[in-house]
Tab-separated table of C-alpha atoms in Angstrom:
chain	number	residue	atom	x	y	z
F	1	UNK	CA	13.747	22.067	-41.778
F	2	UNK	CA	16.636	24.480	-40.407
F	3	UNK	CA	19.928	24.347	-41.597
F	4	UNK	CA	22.806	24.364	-39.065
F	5	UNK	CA	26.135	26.258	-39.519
F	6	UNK	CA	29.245	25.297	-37.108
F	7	UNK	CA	33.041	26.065	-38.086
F	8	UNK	CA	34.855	23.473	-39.922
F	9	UNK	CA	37.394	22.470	-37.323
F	10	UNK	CA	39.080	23.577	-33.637
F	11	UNK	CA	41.788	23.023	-31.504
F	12	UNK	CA	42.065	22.208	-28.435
F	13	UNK	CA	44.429	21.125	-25.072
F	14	UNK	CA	43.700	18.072	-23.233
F	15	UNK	CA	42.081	19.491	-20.041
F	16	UNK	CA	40.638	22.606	-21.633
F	17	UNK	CA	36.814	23.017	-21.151
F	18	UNK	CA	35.943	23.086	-25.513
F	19	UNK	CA	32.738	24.443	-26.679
F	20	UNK	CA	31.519	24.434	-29.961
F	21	UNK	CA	28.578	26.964	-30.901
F	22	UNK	CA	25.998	26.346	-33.953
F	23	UNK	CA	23.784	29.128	-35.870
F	24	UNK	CA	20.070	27.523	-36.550
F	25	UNK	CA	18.556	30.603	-37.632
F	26	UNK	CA	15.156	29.776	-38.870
F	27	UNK	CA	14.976	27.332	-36.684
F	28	UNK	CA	11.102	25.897	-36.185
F	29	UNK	CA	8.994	26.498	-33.093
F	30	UNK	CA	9.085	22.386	-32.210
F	31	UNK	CA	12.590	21.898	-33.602
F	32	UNK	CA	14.697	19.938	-30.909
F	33	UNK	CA	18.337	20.591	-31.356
F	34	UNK	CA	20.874	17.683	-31.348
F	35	UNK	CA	24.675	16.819	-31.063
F	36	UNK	CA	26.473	13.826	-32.798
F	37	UNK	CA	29.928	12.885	-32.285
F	38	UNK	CA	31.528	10.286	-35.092
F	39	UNK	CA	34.548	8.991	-35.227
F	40	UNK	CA	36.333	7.781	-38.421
F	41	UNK	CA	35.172	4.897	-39.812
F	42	UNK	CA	32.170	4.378	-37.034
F	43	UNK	CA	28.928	5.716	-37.201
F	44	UNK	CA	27.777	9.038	-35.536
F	45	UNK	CA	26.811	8.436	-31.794
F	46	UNK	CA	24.085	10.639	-29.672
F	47	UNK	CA	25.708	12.785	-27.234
F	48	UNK	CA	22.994	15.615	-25.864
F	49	UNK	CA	19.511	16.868	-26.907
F	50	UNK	CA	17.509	19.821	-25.930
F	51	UNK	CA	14.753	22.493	-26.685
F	52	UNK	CA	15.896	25.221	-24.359
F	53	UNK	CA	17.674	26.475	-21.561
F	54	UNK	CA	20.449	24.216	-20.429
F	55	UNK	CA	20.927	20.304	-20.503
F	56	UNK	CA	23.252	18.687	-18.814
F	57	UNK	CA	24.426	14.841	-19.201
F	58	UNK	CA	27.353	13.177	-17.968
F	59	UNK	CA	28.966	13.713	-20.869
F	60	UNK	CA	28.064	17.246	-21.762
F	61	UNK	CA	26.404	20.311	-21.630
F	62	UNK	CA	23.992	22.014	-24.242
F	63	UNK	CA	23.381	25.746	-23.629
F	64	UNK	CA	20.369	27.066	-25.842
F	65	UNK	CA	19.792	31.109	-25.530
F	66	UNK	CA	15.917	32.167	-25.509
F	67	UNK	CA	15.650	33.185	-28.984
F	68	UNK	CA	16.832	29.555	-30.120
F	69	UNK	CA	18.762	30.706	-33.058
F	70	UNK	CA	22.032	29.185	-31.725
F	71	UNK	CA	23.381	26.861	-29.616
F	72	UNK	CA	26.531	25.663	-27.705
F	73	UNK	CA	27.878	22.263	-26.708
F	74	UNK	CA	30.229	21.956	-24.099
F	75	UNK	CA	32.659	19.497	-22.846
F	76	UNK	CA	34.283	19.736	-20.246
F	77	UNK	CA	37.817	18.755	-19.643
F	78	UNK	CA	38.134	17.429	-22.902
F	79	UNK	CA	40.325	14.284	-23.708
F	80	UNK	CA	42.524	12.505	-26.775
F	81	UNK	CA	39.992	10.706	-26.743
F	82	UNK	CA	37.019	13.226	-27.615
F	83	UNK	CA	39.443	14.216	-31.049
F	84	UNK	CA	35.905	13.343	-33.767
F	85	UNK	CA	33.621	15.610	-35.644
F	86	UNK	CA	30.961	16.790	-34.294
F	87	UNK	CA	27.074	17.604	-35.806
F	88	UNK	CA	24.510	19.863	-34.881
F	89	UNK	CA	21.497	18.807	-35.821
F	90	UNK	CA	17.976	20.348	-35.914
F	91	UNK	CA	15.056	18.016	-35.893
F	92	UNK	CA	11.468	18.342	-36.884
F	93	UNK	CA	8.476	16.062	-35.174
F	94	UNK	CA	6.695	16.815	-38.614
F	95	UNK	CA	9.407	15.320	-40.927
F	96	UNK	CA	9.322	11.858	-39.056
F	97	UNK	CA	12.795	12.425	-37.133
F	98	UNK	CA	14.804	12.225	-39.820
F	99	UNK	CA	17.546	14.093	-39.327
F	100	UNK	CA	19.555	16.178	-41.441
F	101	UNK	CA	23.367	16.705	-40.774
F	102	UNK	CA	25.643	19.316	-41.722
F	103	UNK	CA	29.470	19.350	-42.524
F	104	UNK	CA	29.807	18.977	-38.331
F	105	UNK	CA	33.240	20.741	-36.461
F	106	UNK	CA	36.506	18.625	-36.577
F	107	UNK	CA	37.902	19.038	-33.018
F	108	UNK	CA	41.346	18.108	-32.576
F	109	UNK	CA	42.697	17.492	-29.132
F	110	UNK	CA	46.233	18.117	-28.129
F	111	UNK	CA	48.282	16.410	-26.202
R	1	UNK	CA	23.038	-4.651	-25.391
R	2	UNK	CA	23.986	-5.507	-29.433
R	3	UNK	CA	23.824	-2.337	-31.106
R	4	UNK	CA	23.328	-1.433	-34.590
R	5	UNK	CA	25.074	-4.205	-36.899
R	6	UNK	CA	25.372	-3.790	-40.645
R	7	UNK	CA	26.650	-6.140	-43.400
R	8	UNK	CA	28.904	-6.118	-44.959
R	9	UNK	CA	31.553	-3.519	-43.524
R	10	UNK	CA	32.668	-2.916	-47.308
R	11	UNK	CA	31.692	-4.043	-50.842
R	12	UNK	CA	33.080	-3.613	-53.640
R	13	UNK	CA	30.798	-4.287	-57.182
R	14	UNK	CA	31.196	-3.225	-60.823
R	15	UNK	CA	28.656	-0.889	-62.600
R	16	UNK	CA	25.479	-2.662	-63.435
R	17	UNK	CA	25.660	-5.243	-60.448
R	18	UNK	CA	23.445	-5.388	-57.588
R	19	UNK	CA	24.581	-4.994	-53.733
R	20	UNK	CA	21.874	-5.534	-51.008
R	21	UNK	CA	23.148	-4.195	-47.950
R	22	UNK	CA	21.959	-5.318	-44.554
R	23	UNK	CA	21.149	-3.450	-41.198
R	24	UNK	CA	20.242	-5.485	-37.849
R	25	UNK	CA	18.559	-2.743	-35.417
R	26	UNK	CA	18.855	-2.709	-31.437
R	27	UNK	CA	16.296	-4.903	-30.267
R	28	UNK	CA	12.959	-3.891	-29.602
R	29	UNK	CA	13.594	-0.484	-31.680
R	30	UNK	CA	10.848	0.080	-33.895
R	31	UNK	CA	12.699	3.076	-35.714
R	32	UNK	CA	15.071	2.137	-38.073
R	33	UNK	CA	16.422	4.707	-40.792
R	34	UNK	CA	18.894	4.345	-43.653
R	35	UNK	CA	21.310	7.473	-44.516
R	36	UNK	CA	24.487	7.572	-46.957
R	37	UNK	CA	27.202	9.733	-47.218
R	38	UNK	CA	28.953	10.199	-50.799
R	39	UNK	CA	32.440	11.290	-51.239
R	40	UNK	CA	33.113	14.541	-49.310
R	41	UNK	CA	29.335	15.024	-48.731
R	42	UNK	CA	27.142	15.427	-45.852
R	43	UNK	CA	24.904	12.108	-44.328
R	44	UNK	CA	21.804	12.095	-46.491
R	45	UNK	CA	18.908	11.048	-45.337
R	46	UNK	CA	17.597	8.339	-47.012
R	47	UNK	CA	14.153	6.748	-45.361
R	48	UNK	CA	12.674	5.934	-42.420
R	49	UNK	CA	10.562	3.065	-41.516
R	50	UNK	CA	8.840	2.180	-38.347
R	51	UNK	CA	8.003	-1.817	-37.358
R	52	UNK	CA	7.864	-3.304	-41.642
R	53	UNK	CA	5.897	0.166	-42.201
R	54	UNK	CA	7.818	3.394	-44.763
R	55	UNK	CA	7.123	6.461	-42.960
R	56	UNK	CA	9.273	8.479	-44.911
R	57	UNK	CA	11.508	7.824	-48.011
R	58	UNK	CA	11.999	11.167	-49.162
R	59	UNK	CA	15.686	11.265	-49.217
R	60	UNK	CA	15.567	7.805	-51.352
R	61	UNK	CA	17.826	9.063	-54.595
R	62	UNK	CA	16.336	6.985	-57.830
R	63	UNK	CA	13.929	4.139	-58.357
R	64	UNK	CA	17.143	1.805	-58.105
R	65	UNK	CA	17.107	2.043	-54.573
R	66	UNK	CA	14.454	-0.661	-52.444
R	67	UNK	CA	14.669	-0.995	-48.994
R	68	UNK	CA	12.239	-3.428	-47.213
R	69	UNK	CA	12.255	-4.504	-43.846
R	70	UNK	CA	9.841	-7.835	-42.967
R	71	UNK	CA	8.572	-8.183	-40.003
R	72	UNK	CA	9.691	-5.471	-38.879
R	73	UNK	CA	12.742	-6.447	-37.702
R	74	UNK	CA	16.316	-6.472	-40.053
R	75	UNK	CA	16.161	-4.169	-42.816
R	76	UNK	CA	17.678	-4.450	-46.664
R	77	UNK	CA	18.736	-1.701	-48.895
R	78	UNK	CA	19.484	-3.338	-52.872
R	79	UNK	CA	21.013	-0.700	-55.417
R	80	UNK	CA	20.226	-2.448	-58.683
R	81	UNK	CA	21.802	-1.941	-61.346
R	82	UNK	CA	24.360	0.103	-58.991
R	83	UNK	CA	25.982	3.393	-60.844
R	84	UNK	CA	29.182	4.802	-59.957
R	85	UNK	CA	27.741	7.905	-58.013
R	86	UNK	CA	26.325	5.235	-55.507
R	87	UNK	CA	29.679	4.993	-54.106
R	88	UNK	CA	29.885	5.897	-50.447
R	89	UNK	CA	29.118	4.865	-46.998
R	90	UNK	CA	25.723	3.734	-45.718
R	91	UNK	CA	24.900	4.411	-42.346
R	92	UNK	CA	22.054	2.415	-40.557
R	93	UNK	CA	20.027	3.889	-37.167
R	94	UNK	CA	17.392	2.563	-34.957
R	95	UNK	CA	15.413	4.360	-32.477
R	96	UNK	CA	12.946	3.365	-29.726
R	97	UNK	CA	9.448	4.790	-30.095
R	98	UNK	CA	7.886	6.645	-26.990
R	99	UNK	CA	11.108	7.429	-24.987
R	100	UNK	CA	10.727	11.009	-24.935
R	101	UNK	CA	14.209	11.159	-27.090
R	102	UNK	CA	13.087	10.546	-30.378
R	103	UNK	CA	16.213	11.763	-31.981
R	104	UNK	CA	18.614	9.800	-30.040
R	105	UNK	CA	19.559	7.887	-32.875
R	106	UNK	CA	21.556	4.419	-32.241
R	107	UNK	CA	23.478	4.360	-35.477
R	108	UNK	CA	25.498	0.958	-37.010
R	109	UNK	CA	29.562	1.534	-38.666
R	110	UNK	CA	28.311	1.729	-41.898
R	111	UNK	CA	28.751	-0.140	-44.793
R	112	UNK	CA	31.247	1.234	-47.414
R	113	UNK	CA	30.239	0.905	-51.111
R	114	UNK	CA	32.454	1.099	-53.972
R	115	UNK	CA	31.428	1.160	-57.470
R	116	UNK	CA	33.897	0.564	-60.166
C-alpha cells in the first residue's frame, strides 16, 4: 500500500480558493486516491475520491496528473468553517478497503 | 439517515479491566471497520468485517483485542485485560457494498479510551 506525504499545516483567508497537494509515489496501478476532512473530536468525514483526471463534487475538486504520483484537492472559496485536518488517502481493492491515513494537513482559515 | 453511533463517547478504566466498546453502523451498510488512533499517532487500521464475516484484521494489535459483530449488524470491540498503551480514540466506519465508492467511509465520533 502507498504511503501519502502532505505538509503538516496551511493558512488560509476566508474566500481564498485553498489547495492542498499530496505525493503518493509508488502509488499502485488500482489505487483510488481519497480525501478526509475531521474535525476535533468527530470522526473523519468523506469529501472526494478519484483515479484520474479531475473530479469534481459540490464540495470540491480533486486534480490527479497522468503519472498518478500526486494529487491536489481543492476548495474553493474556503470558509471558518472548513478550518480541520485534512487526509490523503490511497486505497487498495486488494487490501479489503482498509484505509491507511497519514498525519493529514491542518488548514487554518482566517477570518 | 442515523449515521455511525458509538458507545460510549469516553471511558475511563484502570489497567487490567475490560472495556467493550460499541459501534452501531448506517443501516443497511454491510462494511463496518474499526480503527484507533493513540496519542499523537496516525488512525490505525484495525479490522474490517463485512455482514458478521472478518475480512481483514490485520491491523488488530495483540490477542487482547476481540471484535465480533452478530448478525451482522452492531459491532463490539473488548480490550481485556486493557494496558496503558491502549489509550486513545477508537474510530468506527461503515460502508455500503456495490456503490461504486467503496472508500467512502461513513465514520462514528469515536470513542475515547483512557487507561490509568
Amino acid at each position: 500500500l502507498a504511503k501519502t506525504t502532505q505538509p503538516i499545516s496551511m493558512d488560509s483567508y476566508e474566500g481564498q480558493e485553498v489547495n492542498i497537494t499530496c505525493s503518493h509515489n509508488n502509488i499502485a496501478t488500482n489505487d483510488y486516491i481519497t480525501w478526509y476532512q475531521q474535525f476535533p473530536s468527530q470522526g473523519p468525514r468523506f469529501i472526494i475520491q478519484g483515479y484520474k483526471t479531475k473530479v469534481t463534487n459540490e464540495v470540491a475538486s480533486l486534480f490527479i496528473p497522468a503519472d498518478r504520483k500526486s494529487s491536489t484537492l481543492s476548495l474553493p472559496r474556503v470558509s471558518l468553517s472548513d478550518t480541520a485536518v485534512y487526509y490523503c488517502l490511497v486505497g487498495d481493492r486488494e487490501s479489503s478497503y482498509k484505509l491507511i491515513f497519514g498525519s493529514g494537513t491542518r488548514l487554518l482559515v482566517r477570518p | 439517515e442515523a449515521g455511525v453511533t458509538q458507545f460510549p463517547s469516553h471511558s475511563v478504566i484502570e489497567k487490567g479491566q475490560t472495556v467493550t466498546l460499541r459501534c452501531d453502523p448506517i443501516s443497511g451498510h454491510d462494511n463496518l471497520y474499526w480503527y484507533r488512533r493513540v496519542m499523537g499517532k496516525e488512525i490505525k487500521f484495525l479490522l474490517h468485517f463485512v455482514k458478521e464475516s472478518k475480512q481483514d484484521e490485520s491491523g488488530m494489535p495483540n490477542n487482547r483485542f476481540l471484535a465480533e459483530r452478530t448478525g451482522g449488524t452492531y459491532s463490539t470491540l473488548k480490550v481485556q485485560p486493557a494496558e496503558l498503551e491502549d489509550s486513545g480514540v477508537y474510530f468506527c466506519a461503515s460502508s455500503q457494498e456495490g456503490t461504486g465508492r467503496s472508500y467512502e467511509q461513513y465514520f462514528g465520533p469515536g470513542t475515547r479510551l483512557t487507561v490509568t
